[in-house]
Short mmCIF file of C-alpha atoms in Angstrom, two decimals:
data_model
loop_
_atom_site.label_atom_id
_atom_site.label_comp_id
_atom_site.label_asym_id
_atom_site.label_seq_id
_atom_site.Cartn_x
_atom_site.Cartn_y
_atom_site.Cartn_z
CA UNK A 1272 46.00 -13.93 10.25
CA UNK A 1273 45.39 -10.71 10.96
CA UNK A 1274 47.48 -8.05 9.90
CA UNK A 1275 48.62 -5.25 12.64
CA UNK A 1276 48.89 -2.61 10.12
CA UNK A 1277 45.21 -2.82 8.70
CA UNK A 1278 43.21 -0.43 9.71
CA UNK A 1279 39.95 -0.61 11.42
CA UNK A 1280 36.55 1.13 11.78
CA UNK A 1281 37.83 3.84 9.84
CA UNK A 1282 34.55 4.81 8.82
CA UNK A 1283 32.28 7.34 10.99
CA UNK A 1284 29.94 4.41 12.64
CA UNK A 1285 26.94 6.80 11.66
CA UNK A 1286 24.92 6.37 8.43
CA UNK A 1287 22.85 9.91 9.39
CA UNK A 1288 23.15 12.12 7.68
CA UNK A 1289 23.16 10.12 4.25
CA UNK A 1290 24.65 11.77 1.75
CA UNK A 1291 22.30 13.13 -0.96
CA UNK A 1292 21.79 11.58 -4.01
CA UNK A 1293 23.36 13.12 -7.41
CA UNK A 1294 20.91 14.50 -9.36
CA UNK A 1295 21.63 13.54 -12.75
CA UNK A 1296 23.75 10.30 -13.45
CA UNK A 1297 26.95 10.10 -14.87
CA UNK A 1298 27.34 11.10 -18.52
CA UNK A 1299 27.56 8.08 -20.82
CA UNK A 1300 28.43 7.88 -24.43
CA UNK A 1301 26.60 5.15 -26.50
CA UNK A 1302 24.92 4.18 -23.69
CA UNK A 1303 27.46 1.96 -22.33
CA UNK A 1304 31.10 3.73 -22.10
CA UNK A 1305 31.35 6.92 -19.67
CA UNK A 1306 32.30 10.17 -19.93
CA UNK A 1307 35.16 9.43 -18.16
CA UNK A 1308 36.91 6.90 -20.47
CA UNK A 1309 36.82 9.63 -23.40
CA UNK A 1310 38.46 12.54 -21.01
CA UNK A 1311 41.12 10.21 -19.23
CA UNK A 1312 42.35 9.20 -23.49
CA UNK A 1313 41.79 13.03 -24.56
CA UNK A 1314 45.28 14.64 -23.56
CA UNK A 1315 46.95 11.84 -25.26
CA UNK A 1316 45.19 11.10 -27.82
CA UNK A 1317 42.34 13.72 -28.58
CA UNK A 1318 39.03 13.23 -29.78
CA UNK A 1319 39.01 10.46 -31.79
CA UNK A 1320 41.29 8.24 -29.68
CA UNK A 1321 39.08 6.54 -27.72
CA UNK A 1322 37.25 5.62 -31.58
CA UNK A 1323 40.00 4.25 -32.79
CA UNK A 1324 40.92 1.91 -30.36
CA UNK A 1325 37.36 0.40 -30.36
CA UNK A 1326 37.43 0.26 -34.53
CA UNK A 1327 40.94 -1.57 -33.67
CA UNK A 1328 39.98 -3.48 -30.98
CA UNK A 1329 36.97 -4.92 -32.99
CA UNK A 1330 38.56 -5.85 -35.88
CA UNK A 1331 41.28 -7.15 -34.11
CA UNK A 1332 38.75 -9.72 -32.55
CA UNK A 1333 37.23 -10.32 -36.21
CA UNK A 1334 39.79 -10.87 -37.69
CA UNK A 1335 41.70 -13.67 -35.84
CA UNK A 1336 38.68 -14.99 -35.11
CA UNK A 1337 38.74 -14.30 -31.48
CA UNK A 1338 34.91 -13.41 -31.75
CA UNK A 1339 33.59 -15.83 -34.89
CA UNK A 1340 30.24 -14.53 -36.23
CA UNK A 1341 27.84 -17.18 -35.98
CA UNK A 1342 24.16 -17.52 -35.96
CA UNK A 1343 24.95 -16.46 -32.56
CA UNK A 1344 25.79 -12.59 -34.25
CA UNK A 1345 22.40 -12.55 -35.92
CA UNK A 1346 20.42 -12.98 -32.61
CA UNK A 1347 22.54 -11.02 -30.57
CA UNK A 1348 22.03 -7.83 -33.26
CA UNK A 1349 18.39 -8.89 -33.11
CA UNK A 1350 17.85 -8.72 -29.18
CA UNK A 1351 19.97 -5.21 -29.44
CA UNK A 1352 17.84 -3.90 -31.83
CA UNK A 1353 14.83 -5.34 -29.66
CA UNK A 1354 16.64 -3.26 -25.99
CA UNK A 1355 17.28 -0.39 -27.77
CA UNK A 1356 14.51 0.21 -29.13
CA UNK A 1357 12.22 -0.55 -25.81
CA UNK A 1358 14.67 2.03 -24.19
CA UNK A 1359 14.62 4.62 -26.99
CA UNK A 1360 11.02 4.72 -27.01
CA UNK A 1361 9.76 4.03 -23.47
CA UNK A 1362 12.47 5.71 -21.29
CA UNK A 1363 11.63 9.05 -20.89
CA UNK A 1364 8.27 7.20 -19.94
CA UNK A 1365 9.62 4.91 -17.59
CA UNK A 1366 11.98 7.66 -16.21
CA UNK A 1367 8.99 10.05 -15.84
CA UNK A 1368 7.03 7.20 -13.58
CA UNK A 1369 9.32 6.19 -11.51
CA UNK A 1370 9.97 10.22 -10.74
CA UNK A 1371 6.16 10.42 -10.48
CA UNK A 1372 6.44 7.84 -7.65
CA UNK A 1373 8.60 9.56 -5.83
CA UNK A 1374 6.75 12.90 -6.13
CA UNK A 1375 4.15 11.15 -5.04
CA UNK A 1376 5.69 9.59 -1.85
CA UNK A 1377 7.18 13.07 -0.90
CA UNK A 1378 3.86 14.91 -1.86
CA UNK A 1379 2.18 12.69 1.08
CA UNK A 1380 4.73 13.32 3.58
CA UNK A 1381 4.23 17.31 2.71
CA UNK A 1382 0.56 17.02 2.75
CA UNK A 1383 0.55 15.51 6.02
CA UNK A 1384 3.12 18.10 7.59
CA UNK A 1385 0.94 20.73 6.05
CA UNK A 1386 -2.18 19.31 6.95
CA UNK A 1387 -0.76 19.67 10.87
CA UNK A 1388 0.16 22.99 10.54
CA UNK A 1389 -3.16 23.82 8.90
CA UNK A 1390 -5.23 22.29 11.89
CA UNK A 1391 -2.78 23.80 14.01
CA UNK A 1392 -3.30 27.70 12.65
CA UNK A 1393 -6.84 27.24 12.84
CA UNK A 1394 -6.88 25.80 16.83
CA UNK A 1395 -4.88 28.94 17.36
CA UNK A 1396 -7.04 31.51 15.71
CA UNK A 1397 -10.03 29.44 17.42
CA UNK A 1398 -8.44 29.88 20.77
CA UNK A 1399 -8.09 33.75 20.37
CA UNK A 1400 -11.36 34.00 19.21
CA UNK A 1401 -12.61 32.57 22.10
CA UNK A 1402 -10.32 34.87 24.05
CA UNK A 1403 -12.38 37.57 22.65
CA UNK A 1404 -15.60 35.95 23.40
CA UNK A 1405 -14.49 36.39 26.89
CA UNK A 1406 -13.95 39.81 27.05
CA UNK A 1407 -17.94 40.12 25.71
CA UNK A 1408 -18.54 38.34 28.71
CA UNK A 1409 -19.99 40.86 30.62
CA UNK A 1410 -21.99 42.58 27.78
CA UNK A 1411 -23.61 38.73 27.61
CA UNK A 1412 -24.41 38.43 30.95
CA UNK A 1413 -25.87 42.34 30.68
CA UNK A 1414 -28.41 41.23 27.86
CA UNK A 1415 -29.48 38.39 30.23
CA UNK A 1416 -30.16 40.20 33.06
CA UNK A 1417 -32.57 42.30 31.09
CA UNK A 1418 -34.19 39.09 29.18
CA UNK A 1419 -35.08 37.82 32.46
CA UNK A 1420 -36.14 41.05 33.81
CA UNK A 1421 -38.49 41.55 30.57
CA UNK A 1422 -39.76 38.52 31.35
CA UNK A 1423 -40.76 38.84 34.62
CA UNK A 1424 -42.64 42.27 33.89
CA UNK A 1425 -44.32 40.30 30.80
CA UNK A 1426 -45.59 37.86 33.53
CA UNK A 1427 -46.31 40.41 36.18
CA UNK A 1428 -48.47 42.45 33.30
CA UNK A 1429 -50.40 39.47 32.10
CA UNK A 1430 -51.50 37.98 35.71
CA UNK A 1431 -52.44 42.01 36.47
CA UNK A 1432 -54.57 41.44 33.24
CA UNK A 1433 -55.91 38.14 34.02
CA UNK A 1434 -57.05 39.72 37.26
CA UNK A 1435 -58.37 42.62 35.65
CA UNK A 1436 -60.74 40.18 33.23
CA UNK A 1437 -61.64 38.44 36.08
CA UNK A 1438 -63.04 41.48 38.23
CA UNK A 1439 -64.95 43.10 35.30
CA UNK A 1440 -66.35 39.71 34.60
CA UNK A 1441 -67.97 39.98 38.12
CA UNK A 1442 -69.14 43.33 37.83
CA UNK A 1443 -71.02 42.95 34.35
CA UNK A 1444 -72.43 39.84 36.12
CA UNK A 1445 -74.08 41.97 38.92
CA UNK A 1446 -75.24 44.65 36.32
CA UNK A 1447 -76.55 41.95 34.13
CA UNK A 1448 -78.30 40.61 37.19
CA UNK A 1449 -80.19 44.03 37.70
CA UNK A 1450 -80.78 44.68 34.07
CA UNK A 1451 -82.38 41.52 33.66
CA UNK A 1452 -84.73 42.26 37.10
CA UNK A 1453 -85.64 45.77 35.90
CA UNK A 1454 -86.42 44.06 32.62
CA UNK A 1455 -88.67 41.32 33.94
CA UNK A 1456 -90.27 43.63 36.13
CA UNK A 1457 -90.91 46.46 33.57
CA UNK A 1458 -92.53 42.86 31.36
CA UNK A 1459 -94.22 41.52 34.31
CA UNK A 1460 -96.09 45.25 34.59
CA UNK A 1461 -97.19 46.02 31.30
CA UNK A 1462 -98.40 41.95 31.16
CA UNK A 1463 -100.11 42.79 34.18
CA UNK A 1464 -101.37 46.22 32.98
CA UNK A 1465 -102.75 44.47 29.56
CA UNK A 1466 -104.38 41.55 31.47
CA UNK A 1467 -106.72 44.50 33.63
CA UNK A 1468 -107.12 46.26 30.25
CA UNK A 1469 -108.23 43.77 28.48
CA UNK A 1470 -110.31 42.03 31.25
CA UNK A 1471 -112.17 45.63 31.74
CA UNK A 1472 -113.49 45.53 28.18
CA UNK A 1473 -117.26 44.73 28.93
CA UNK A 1474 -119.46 43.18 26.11
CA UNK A 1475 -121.54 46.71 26.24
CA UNK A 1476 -118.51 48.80 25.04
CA UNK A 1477 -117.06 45.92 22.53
CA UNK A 1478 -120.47 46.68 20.96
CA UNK A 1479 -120.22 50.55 21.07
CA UNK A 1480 -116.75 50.18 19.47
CA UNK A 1481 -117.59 48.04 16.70
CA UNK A 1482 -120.42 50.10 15.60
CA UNK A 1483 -118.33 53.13 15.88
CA UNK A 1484 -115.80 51.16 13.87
CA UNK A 1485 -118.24 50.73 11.23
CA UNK A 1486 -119.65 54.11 10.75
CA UNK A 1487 -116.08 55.22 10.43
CA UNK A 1488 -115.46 52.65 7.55
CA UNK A 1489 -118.73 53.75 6.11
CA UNK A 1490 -117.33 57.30 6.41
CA UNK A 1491 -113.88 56.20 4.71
CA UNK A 1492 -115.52 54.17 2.15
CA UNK A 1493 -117.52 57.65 1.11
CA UNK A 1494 -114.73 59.81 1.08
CA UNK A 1495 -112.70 57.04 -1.46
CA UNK A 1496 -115.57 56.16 -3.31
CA UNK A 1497 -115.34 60.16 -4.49
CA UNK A 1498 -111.69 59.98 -4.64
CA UNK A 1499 -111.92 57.24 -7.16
CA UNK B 680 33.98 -20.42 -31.70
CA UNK B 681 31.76 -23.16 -33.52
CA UNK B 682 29.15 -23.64 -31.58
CA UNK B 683 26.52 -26.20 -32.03
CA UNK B 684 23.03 -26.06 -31.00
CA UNK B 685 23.65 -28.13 -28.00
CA UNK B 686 25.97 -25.52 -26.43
CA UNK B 687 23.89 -22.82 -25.01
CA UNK B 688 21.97 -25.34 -23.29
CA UNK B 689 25.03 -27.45 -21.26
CA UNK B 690 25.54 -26.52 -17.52
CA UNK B 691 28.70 -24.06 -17.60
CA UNK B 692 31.73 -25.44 -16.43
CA UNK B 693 35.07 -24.42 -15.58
CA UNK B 694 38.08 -26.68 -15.65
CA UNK B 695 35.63 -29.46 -14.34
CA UNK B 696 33.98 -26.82 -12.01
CA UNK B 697 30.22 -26.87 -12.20
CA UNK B 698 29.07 -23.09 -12.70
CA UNK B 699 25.52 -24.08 -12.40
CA UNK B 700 25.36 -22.29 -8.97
CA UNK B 701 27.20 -19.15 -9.78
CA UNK B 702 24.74 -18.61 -13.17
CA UNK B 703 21.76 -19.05 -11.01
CA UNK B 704 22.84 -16.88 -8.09
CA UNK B 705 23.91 -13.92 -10.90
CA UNK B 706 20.45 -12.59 -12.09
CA UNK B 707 19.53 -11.31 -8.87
CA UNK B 708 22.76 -9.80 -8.05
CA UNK B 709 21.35 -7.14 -10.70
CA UNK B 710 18.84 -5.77 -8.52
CA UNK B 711 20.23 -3.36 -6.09
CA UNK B 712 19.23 -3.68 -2.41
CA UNK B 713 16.81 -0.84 -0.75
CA UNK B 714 19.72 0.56 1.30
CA UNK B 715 18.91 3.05 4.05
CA UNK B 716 17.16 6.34 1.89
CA UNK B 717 13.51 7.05 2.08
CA UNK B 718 14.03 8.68 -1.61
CA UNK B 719 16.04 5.69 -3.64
CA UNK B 720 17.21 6.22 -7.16
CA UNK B 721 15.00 5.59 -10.04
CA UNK B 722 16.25 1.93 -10.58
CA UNK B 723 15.37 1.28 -6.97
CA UNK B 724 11.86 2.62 -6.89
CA UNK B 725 11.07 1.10 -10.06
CA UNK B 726 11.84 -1.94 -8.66
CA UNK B 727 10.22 -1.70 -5.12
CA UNK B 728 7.02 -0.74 -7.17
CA UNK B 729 7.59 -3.69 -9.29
CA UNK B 730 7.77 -5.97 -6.24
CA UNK B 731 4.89 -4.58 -4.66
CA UNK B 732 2.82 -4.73 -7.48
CA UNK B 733 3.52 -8.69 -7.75
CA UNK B 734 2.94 -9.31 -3.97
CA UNK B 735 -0.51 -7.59 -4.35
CA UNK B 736 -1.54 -9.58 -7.41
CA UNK B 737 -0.51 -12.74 -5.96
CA UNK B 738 -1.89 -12.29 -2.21
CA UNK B 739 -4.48 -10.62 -2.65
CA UNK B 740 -7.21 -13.92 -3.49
CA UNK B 741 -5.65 -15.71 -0.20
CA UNK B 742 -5.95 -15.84 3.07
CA UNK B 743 -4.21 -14.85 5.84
CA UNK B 744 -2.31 -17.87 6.27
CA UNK B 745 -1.58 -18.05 2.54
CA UNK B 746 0.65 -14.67 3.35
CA UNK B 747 3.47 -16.39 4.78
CA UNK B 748 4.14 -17.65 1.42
CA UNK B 749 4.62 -14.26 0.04
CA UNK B 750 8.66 -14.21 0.49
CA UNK B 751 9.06 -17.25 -1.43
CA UNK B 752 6.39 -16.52 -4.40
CA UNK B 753 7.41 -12.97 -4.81
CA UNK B 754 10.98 -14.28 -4.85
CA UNK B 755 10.51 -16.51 -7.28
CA UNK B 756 8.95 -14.45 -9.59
CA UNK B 757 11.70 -12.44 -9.52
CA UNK B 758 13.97 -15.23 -9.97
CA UNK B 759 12.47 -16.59 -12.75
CA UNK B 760 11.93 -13.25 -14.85
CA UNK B 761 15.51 -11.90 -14.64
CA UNK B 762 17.10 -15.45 -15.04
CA UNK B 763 14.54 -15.72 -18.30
CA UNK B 764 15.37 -12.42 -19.50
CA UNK B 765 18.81 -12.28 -19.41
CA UNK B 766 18.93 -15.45 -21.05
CA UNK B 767 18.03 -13.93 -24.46
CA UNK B 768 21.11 -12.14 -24.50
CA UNK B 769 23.49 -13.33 -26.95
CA UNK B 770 25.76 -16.20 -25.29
CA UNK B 771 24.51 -16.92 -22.34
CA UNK B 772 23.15 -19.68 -20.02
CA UNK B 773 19.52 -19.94 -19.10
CA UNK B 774 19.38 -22.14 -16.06
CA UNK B 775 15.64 -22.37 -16.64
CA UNK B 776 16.29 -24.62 -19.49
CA UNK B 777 17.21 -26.82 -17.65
CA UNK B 778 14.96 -29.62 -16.39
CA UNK B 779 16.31 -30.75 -13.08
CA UNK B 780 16.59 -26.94 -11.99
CA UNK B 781 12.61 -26.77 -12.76
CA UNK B 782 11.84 -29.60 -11.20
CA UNK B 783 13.81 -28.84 -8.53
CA UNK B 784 11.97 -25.74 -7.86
CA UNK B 785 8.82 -27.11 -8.87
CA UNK B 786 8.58 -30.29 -6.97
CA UNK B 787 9.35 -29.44 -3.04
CA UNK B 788 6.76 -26.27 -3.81
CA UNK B 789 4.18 -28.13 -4.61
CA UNK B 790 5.01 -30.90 -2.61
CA UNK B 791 4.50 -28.20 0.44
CA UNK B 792 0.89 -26.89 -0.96
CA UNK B 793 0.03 -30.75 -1.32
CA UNK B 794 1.22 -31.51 2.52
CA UNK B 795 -0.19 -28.32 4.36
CA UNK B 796 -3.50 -29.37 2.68
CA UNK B 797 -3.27 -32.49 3.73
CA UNK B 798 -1.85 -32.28 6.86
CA UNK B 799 -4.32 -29.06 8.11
CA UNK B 800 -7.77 -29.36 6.53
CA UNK B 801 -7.44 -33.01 5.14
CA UNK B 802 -11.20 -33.02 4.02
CA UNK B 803 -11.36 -29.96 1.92
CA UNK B 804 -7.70 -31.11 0.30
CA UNK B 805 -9.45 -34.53 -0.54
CA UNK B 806 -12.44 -32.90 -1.84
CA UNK B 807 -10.90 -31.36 -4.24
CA UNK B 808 -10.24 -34.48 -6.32
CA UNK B 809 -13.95 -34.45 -7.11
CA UNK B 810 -15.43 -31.56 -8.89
CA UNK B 811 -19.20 -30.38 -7.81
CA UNK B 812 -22.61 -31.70 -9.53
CA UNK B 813 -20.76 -34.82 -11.32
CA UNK B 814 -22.99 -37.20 -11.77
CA UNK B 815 -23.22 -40.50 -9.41
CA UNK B 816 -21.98 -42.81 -11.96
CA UNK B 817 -18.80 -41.25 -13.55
CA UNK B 818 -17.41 -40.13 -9.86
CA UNK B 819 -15.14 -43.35 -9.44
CA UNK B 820 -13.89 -42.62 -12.81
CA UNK B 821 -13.71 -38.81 -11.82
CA UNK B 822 -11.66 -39.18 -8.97
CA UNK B 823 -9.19 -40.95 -10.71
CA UNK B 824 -8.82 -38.63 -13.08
CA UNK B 825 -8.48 -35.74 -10.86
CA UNK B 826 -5.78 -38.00 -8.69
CA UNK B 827 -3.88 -38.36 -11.90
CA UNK B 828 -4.16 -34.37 -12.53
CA UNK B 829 -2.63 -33.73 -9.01
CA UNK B 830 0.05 -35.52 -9.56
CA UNK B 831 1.22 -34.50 -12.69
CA UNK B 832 1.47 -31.19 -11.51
CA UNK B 833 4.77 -30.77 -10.36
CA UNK B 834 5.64 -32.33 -13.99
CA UNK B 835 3.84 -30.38 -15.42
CA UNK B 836 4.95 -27.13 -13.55
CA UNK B 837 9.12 -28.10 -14.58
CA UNK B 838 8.25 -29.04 -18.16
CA UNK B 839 6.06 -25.96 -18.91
CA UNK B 840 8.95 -23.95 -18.06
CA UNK B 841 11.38 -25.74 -19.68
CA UNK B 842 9.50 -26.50 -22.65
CA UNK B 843 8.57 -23.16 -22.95
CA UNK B 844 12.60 -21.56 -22.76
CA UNK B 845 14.26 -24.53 -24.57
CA UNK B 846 12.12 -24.01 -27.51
CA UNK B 847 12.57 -20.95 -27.52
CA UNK B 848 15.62 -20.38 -27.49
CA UNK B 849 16.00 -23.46 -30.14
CA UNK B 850 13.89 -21.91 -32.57
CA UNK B 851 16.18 -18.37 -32.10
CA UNK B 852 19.20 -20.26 -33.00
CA UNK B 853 17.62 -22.13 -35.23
CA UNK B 854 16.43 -19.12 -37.34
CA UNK B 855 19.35 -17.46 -36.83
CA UNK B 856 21.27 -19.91 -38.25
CA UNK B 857 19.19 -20.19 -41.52
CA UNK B 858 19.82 -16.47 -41.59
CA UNK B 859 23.70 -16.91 -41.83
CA UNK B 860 23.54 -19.19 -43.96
CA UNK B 861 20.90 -17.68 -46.37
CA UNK B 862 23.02 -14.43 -46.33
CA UNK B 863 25.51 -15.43 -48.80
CA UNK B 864 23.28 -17.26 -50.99
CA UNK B 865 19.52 -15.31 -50.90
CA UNK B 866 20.09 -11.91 -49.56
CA UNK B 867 16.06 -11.11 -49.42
CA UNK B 868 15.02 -14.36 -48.22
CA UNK B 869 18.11 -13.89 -45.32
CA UNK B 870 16.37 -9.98 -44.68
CA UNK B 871 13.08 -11.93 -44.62
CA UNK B 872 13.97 -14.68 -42.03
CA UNK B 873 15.54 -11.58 -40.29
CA UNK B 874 12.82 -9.94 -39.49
CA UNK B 875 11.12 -13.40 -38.66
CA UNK B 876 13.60 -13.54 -36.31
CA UNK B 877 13.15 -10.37 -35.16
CA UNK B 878 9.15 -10.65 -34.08
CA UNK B 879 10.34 -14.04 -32.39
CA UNK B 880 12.74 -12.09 -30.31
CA UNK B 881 9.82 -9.85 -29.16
CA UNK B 882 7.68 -13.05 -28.44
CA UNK B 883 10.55 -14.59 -26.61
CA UNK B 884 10.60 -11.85 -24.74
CA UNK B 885 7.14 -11.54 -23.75
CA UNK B 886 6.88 -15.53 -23.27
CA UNK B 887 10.15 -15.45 -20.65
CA UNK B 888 8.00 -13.21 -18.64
CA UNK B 889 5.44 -14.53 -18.75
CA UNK B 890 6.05 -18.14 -18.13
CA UNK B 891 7.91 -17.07 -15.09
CA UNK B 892 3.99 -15.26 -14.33
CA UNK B 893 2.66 -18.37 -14.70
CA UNK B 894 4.30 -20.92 -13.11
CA UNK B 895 4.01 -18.31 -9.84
CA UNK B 896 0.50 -17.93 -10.65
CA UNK B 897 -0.45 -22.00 -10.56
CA UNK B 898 1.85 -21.98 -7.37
CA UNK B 899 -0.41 -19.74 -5.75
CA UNK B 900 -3.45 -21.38 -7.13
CA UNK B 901 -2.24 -24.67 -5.70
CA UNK B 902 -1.95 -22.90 -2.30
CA UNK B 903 -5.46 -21.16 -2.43
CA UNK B 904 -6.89 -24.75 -2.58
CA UNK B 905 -5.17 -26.43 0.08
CA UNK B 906 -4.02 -23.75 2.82
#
């Protein structure tokens, strides 16, 4: 049965945006009783109200033995001891990790946002620098106008030398060529001039000659003989 | 109330209603659900770490197929360590302690490991039974001893865990009780057996989670062999 009055979808039907989360939780005294219990038994009752009705309440239970201390007591104060102590010492810890965690988790989403907008700035300042490359385009195409031209005057000087070489290779060949005919000429004469020479020697004047020789070294022989 | 040391370990009932159900669903009722936030509270990321942490231990020496058992191990783990822990409170009922809940848990699971082995690489599952490099003569013997070992293990499994809590838990209440009673007549001896008590709490504690650990573990192990 369905009743007329109840209302329905009352809600908004949307769970974006969620609400944020509080940042601290609520206050709690003792670890177990909030904030909130102490305040709402203040006005009437002040500070120590809310105190006195657990004192009460307690030994109210211990007393008629609505809560009987058994071994029961002894283990319970012994597994307390064992959770509070665990949560005294390792909270903070605990607390601290499982905030590191979600550091961590938001740290990646961050890095990866600002990774993109990293990559991002430095496509853009690539792109204008290659907007200004273009602008230099002209200056580039300037400086390779004149490589090629200095090029082709390098090449146009070298063949002008190669032809050069060539020519004055002929030339010295052709003077070489006379040189070397004056030269075997000029041998072939004096050869030719010796060979009469020596053929006109007769025996009579090798004679003459030799005794000339002689008296000369007889002469020469005198002359040292007083020098010594 | 007088309690005897029978009484933390009946089934919970109310006027003739069997609470067995309602104390095993409880535990996980403590763990609060992911909800929609990409940022949870610390209670919730400590737990989703928690869980992730146990599904990577557990899945990551199987294989792919082994992976669709990762709902029901990780589950269970978590079953078994809040329903273990929050039976060392003072008063309350550990279903674990319990032999036909172990049993019951223990049983169909490895029932399932022994039947996917069997049923997909029959083989490998039946090779199993006979470790490598025994020698010729003792492998009739062999095999019958490693038949036996299979199928003690869903025993096994159960009574571990049972063993395991109900002793525990006996020997609490057990020392406890010589505590009381020590208090009125040897105050030291009672301070002594306190603080007896008091290192078997923390081993209680660290043996409810990890029993829970290992009877997930062997689960898994079981698996690994036969999926």
């Amino acid at each position: 049965v369905l009743h007329t009055t109840r209302p329905l979808h009352t809600t908004q039907q949307c769970s974006a945006p969620l609400p944020p989360l509080p940042e601290k939780g609520g206050e709690v005294r003792y670890g177990l009783i909030p904030e909130e219990f102490f305040q709402f038994l203040y006005p009437k009752t002040g500070v120590t109200g809310p105190y006195m009705l657990g004192t009460g309440l307690l030994l109210y239970l211990l007393s008629k033995e609505i809560y009987v201390v058994n071994h029961e007591t002894v283990a319970a104060a012994c597994i307390l001891t064992v959770i509070i102590y665990g949560v005294k010492k390792y909270g903070s810890d605990v607390a601290a990790f499982a905030d590191k965690l979600n550091e961590e988790k938001v740290a990646k989403a961050l890095a990866v946002k600002n990774e993109a907008i990293k990559d991002l700035e430095t496509a853009i300042e690539q792109e204008k620098k290659e907007q200004w490359r273009v602008e230099g385009r002209s200056y580039l195409f300037d400086a390779k106008r004149n490589n090629i031209a200095m090029l082709l005057e390098t090449n146009y000087r070298e063949r002008l030398l190669t032809v050069y070489n060539e020519v004055k290779k002929r030339l010295d060949y052709q003077v070489a060529m006379q040189n070397l005919k004056r030269q075997k000429e000029q041998d072939h004469m004096i050869q030719w001039v010796e060979k009469n020479v020596v053929q006109s020697i007769t025996p009579q004047q090798q004679k003459e000659s030799i005794a000339k020789c002689i008296l000369d070294l007889k002469a020469l022989s005198k002359s040292a003989q007083a020098a010594v | 109330m007088n309690l005897s040391f029978f009484d933390q370990f009946t089934s919970p009932c109310l006027l003739g209603i069997p609470l067995i159900l309602l104390s095993m669903l409880f535990p996980p009722l403590l763990l609060p659900t992911p909800g929609n936030r990409w940022i949870t509270n610390r209670l919730s990321t400590l737990q989703l770490w928690f869980f992730h942490l146990i599904t990577k231990q557990l899945m990551i020496p199987m294989n792919k197929t082994g992976h669709k058992w990762a709902l029901m191990l990780t589950s269970l783990m978590v079953l078994l360590i809040t329903i273990n822990l929050l039976g060392l409170l003072p008063y309350t009922f550990t279903p674990t302690t319990q032999l036909s809940m172990n049993m019951a848990l223990a049983f169909p699971l490895w029932l399932a490991t022994l039947l996917t082995g069997l049923r997909h690489q029959p083989s490998i599952s039946l090779g199993h039974l006979l470790p490598e490099g025994t020698p010729t003569l003792l492998i009739p013997a062999l095999i019958l001893i490693e038949t036996t070992s299979l199928l003690i293990r869903p025993l096994a499994l159960g009574v571990r865990l049972t063993a395991n809590l109900t002793a525990g838990h006996l020997l609490i209440q057990l020392i406890s009780t010589a505590t009381t009673a020590l208090l009125p007549i040897m105050p030291a001896v009672s301070i002594l057996t306190t603080s007896i008590l008091l290192l078997l709490t923390i081993l209680e504690v660290a043996v409810a989670m990890i029993q829970a650990y290992v009877f997930v573990l062997l689960l898994s192990l079981y698996l690994q062999e036969n999926i």
